[in-house]
Coordinates of C-alpha atoms and ligand atoms in Angstrom, one line a residue:
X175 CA 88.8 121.2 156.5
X176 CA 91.6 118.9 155.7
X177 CA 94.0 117.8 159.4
X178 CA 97.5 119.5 158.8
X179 CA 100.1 116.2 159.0
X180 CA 102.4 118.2 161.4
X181 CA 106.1 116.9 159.8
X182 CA 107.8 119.5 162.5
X183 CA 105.7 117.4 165.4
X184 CA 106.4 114.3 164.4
X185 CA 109.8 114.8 163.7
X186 CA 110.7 116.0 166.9
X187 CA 109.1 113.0 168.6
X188 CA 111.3 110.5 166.3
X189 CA 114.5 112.7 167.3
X190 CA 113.5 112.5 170.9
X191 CA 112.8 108.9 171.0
X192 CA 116.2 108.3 168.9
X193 CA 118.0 110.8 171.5
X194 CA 117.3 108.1 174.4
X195 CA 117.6 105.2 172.6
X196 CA 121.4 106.7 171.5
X197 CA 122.3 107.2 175.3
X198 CA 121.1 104.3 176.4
X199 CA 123.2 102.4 173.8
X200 CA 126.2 104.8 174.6
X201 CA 125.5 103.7 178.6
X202 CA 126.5 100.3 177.1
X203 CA 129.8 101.7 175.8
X204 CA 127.9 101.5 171.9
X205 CA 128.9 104.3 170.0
X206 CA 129.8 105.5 166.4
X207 CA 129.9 108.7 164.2
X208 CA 128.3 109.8 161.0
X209 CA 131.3 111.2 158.2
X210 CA 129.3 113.7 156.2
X211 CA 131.5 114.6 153.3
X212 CA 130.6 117.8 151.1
X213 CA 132.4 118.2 147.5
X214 CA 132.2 122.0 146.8
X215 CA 130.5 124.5 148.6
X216 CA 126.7 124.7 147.1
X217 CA 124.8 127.0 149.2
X218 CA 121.9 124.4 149.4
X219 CA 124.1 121.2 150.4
X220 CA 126.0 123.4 152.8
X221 CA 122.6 123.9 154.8
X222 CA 121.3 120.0 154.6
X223 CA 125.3 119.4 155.8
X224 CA 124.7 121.8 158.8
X225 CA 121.2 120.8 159.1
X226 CA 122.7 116.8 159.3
X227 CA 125.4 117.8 161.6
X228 CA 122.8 119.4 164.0
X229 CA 121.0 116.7 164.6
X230 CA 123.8 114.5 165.2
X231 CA 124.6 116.6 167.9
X232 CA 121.2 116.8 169.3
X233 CA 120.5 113.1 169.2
X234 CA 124.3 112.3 170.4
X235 CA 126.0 111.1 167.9
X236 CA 129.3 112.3 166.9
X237 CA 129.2 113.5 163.7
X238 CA 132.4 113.5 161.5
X239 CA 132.9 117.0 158.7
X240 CA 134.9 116.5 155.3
X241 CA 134.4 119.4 153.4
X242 CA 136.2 118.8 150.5
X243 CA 137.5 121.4 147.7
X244 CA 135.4 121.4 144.6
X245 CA 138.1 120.3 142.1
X246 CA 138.4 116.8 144.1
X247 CA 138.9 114.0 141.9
X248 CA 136.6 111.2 141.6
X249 CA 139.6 108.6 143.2
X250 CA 140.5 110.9 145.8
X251 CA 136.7 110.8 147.3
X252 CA 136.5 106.6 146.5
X253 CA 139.5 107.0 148.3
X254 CA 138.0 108.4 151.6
X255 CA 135.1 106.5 151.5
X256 CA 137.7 103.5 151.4
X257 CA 139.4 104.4 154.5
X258 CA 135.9 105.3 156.3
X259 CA 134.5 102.0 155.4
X260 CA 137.6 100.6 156.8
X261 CA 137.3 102.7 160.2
X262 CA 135.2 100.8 163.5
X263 CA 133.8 103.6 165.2
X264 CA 132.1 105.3 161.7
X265 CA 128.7 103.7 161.9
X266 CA 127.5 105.7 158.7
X267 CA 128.8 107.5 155.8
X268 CA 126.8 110.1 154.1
X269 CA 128.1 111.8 150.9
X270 CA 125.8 115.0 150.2
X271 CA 124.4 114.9 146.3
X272 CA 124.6 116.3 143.9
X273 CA 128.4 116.1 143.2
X274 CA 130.7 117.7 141.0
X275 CA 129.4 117.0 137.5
X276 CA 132.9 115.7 136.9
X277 CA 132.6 112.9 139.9
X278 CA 130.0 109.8 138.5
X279 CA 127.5 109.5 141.8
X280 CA 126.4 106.1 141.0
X281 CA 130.4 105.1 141.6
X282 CA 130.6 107.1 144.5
X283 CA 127.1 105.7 146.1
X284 CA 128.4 102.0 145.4
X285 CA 131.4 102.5 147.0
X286 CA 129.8 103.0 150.5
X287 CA 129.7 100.0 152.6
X288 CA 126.2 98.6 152.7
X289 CA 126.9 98.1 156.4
X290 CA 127.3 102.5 156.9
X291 CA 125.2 103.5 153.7
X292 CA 122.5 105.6 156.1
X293 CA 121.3 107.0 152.5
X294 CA 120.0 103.4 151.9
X295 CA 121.0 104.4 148.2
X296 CA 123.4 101.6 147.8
X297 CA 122.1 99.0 145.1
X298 CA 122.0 96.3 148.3
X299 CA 120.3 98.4 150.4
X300 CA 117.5 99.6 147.6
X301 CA 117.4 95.4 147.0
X302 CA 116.9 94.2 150.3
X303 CA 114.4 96.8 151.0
X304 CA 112.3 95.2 147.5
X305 CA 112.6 91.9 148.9
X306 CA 111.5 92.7 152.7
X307 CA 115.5 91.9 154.0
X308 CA 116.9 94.3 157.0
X309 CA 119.1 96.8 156.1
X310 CA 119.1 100.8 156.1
X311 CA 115.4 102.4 154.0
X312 CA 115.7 105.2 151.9
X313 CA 114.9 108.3 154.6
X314 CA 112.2 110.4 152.7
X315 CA 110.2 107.9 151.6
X316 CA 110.7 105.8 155.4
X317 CA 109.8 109.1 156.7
X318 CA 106.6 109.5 154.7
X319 CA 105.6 106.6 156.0
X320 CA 106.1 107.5 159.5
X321 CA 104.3 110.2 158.9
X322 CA 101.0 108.7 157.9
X323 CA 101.5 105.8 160.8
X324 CA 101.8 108.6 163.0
X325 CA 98.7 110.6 161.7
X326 CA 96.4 108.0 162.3
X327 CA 96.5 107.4 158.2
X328 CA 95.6 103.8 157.5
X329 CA 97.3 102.5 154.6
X330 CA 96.4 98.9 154.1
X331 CA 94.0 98.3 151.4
X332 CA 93.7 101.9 150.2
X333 CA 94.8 102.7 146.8
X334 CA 98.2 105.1 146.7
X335 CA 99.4 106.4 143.9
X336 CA 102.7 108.3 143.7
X337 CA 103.7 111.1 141.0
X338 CA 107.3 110.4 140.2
X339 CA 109.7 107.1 139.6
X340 CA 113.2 108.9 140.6
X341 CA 115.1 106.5 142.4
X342 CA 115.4 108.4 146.0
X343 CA 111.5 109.7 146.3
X344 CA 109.1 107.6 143.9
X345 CA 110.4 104.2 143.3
X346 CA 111.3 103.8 146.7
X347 CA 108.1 105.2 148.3
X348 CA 106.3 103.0 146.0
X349 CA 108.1 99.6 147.2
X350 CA 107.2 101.1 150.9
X351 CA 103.9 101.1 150.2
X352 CA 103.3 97.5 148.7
X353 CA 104.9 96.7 152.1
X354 CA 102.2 98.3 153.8
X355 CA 99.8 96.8 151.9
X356 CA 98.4 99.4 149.8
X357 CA 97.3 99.3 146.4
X358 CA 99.9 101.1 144.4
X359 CA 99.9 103.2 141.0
X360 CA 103.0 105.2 140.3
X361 CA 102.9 107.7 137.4
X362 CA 105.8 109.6 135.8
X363 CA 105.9 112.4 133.1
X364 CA 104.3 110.2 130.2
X365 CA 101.8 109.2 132.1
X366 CA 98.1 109.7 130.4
X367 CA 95.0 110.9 131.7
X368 CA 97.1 112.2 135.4
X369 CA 94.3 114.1 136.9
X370 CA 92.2 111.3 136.2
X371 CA 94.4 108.8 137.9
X372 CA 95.2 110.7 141.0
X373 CA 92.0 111.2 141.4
X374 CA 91.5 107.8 142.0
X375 CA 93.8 107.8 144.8
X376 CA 93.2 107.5 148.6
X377 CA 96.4 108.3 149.5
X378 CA 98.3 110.7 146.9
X379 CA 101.8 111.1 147.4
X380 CA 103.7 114.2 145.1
X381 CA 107.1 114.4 144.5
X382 CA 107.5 115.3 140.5
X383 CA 109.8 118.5 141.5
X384 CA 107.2 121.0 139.8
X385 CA 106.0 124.1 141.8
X386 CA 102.7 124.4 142.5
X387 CA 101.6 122.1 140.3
X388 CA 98.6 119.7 141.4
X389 CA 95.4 121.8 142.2
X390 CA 92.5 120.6 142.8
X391 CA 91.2 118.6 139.5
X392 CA 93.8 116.0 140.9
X393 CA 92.2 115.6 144.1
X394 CA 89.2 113.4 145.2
X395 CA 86.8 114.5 148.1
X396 CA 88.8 112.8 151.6
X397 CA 92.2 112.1 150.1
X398 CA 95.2 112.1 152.0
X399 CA 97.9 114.7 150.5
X400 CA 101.4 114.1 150.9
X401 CA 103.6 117.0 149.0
X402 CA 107.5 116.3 148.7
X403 CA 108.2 118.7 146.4
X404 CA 110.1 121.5 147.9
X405 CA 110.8 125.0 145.8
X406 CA 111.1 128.6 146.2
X407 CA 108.5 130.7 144.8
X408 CA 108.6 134.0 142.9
X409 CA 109.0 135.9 146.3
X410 CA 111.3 133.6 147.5
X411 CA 109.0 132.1 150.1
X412 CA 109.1 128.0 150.4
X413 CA 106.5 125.7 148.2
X414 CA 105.4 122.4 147.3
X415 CA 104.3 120.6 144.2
X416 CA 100.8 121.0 145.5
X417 CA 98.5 124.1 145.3
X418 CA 97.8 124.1 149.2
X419 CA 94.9 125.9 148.9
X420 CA 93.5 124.2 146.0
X421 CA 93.7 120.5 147.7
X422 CA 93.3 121.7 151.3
X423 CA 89.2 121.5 151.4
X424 CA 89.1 118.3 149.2
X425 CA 91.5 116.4 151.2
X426 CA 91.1 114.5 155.1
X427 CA 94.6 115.4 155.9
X428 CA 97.4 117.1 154.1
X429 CA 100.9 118.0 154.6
X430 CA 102.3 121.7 154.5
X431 CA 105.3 123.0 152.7
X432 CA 107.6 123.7 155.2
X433 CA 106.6 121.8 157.8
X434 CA 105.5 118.4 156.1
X435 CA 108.2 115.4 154.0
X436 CA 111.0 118.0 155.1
X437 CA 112.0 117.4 158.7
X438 CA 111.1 113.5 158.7
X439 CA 114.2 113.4 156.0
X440 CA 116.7 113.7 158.5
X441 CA 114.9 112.4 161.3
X442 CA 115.2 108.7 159.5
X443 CA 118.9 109.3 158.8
X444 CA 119.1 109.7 162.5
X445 CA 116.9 106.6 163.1
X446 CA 119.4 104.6 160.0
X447 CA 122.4 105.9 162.3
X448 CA 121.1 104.9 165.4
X449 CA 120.3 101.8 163.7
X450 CA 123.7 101.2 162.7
X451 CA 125.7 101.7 166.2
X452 CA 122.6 99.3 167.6
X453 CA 124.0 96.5 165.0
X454 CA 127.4 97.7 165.6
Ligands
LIG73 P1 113.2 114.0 140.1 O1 113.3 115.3 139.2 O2 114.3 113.1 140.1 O3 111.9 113.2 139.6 C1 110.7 113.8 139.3 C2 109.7 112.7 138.9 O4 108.5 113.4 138.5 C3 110.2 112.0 137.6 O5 110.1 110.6 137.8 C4 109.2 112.5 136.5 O6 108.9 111.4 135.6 C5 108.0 112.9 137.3 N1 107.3 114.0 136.6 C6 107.9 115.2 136.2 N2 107.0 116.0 135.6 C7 105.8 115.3 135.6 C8 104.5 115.5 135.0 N3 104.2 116.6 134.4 N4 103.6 114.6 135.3 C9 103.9 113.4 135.9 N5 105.1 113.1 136.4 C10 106.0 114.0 136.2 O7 112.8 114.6 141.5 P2 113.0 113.9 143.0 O8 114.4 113.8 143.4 O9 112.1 112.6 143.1 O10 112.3 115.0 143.9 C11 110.9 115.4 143.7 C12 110.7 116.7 144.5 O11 110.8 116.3 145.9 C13 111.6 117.8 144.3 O12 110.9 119.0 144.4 C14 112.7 117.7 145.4 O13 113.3 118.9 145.7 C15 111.8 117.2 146.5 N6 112.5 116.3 147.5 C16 112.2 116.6 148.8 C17 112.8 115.9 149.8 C18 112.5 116.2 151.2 O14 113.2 115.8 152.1 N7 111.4 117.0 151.4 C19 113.6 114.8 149.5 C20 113.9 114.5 148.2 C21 113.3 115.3 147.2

């Protein structure tokens, strides 16, 4: 039987540990907000906004709300992000995706200060983090990482390979993992011969964005399953891009959907903001 990688645990910890290391920075008069700005009103961004904001509070970090109309124009959010970049006690700035179709996100994304991009989407940030430089890590893929650290998962020297190249979950996680010394294969959709790859893995990492996919032909006897993949189901309940109960008795050690990737997400925004006031 596979260990359940307990992302609710772990998450918790990382908040709790972030929550002292933000009052003992604010004891030292060190403080700063997060501006989370929302374009529109999607049901799903509003609950990641309110889900951010929450944590801010619990960790002690003011958080800043811009809830902007849905027919704002691509200047008028540069705009804001101008002035916020401009603003001392803003430590971070965090625009919720997806945008507006009418609003280019790359634009928007470069226009964040690398010094307050908590995303670590910025084109600095994603280099800096290729060549080993400080700056702020991409928060699922950072997170995943903590997650296996904190498991007792060794990484160095075992072969990980990663479904999916999208630039906030694969290509990142994949540049992580080099760091940490794995041995890393990353596959996409034209990828040939996938079950036969992944089943060469140690340490399989999921994030391709299709429900229920992997079952078991992808998994080999002791592998480490980590599922990002997060979907409703036909009955509305939560799911992964794994078959849980296909890949639970092959693997060591799994991670559940809900439960797993999910929570560690915004516990490393936390950690990138808490990062930021630290370098002030
Ligand atoms: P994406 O759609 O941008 O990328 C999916 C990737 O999977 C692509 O690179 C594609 O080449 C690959 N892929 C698709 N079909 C494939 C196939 N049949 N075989 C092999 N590869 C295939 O998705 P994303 O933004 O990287 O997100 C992936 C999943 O993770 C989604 O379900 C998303 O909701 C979830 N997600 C969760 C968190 C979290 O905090 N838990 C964060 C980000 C994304």
């Amino acid at each position: 039987m596979a260990k359940l990688i307990d992302g609710k645990k772990i998450s918790q910890q990382i908040k709790d540990e972030l929550k002292e290391k933000a009052a003992a920075l604010n004891a030292q008069g060190r403080t700063g907000a997060l501006a989370v700005i929302q374009v529109g009103a999607d049901p799903a961004s509003s609950v990641y906004v309110r889900n951010k904001k929450n944590a801010c509070a619990y960790i002690g970090i003011e958080s800043l709300a811009y809830e902007l109309p849905e027919e704002t124009t691509e200047e008028e959010l540069l705009k804001l992000i101008a002035e916020l970049n401009e603003k001392t006690e803003v430590k971070g700035i965090l625009v919720q995706l997806p945008l507006p179709a009418h609003i280019c996100e790359d634009k928007v994304i470069q226009a964040i200060s690398p010094s307050k991009d908590v995303d670590g989407f910025h084109p600095q940030s994603v280099g800096a983090m290729t060549i080993g430089e400080p700056g702020f890590l991409s928060c699922t893929p950072a997170g995943i990482i903590q997650l296996l650290k904190r498991s007792g998962v060794e990484i160095a020297g075992k072969h990980c390979v990663i479904i999916g190249r999208s630039n906030i979950v694969g290509k990142p996680m994949a540049l992580l993992m080099l760091r940490e010394n794995a041995t890393v294969t990353v596959t996409h959709s034209k990828t040939r011969n996938l079950p036969e790859i992944c089943r060469q893995a140690d340490i399989l990492i999921v994030a391709m964005g299709k429900p229920r996919f992997i079952g078991a032909e992808y998994i080999k006897e002791g592998a480490v399953v980590v599922d990002v993949g997060i979907h409703r189901d036909e009955n509305n309940k939560l799911c992964g891009d794994v078959k849980f109960e296909e890949a639970e008795p092959a693997a060591s050690a799994i991670t559940p959907v809900p439960g797993g990737v999910g929570p560690m997400t915004i516990a490393m925004l936390m950690s990138n903001c808490v990062q930021s006031i630290e370098e002030g």
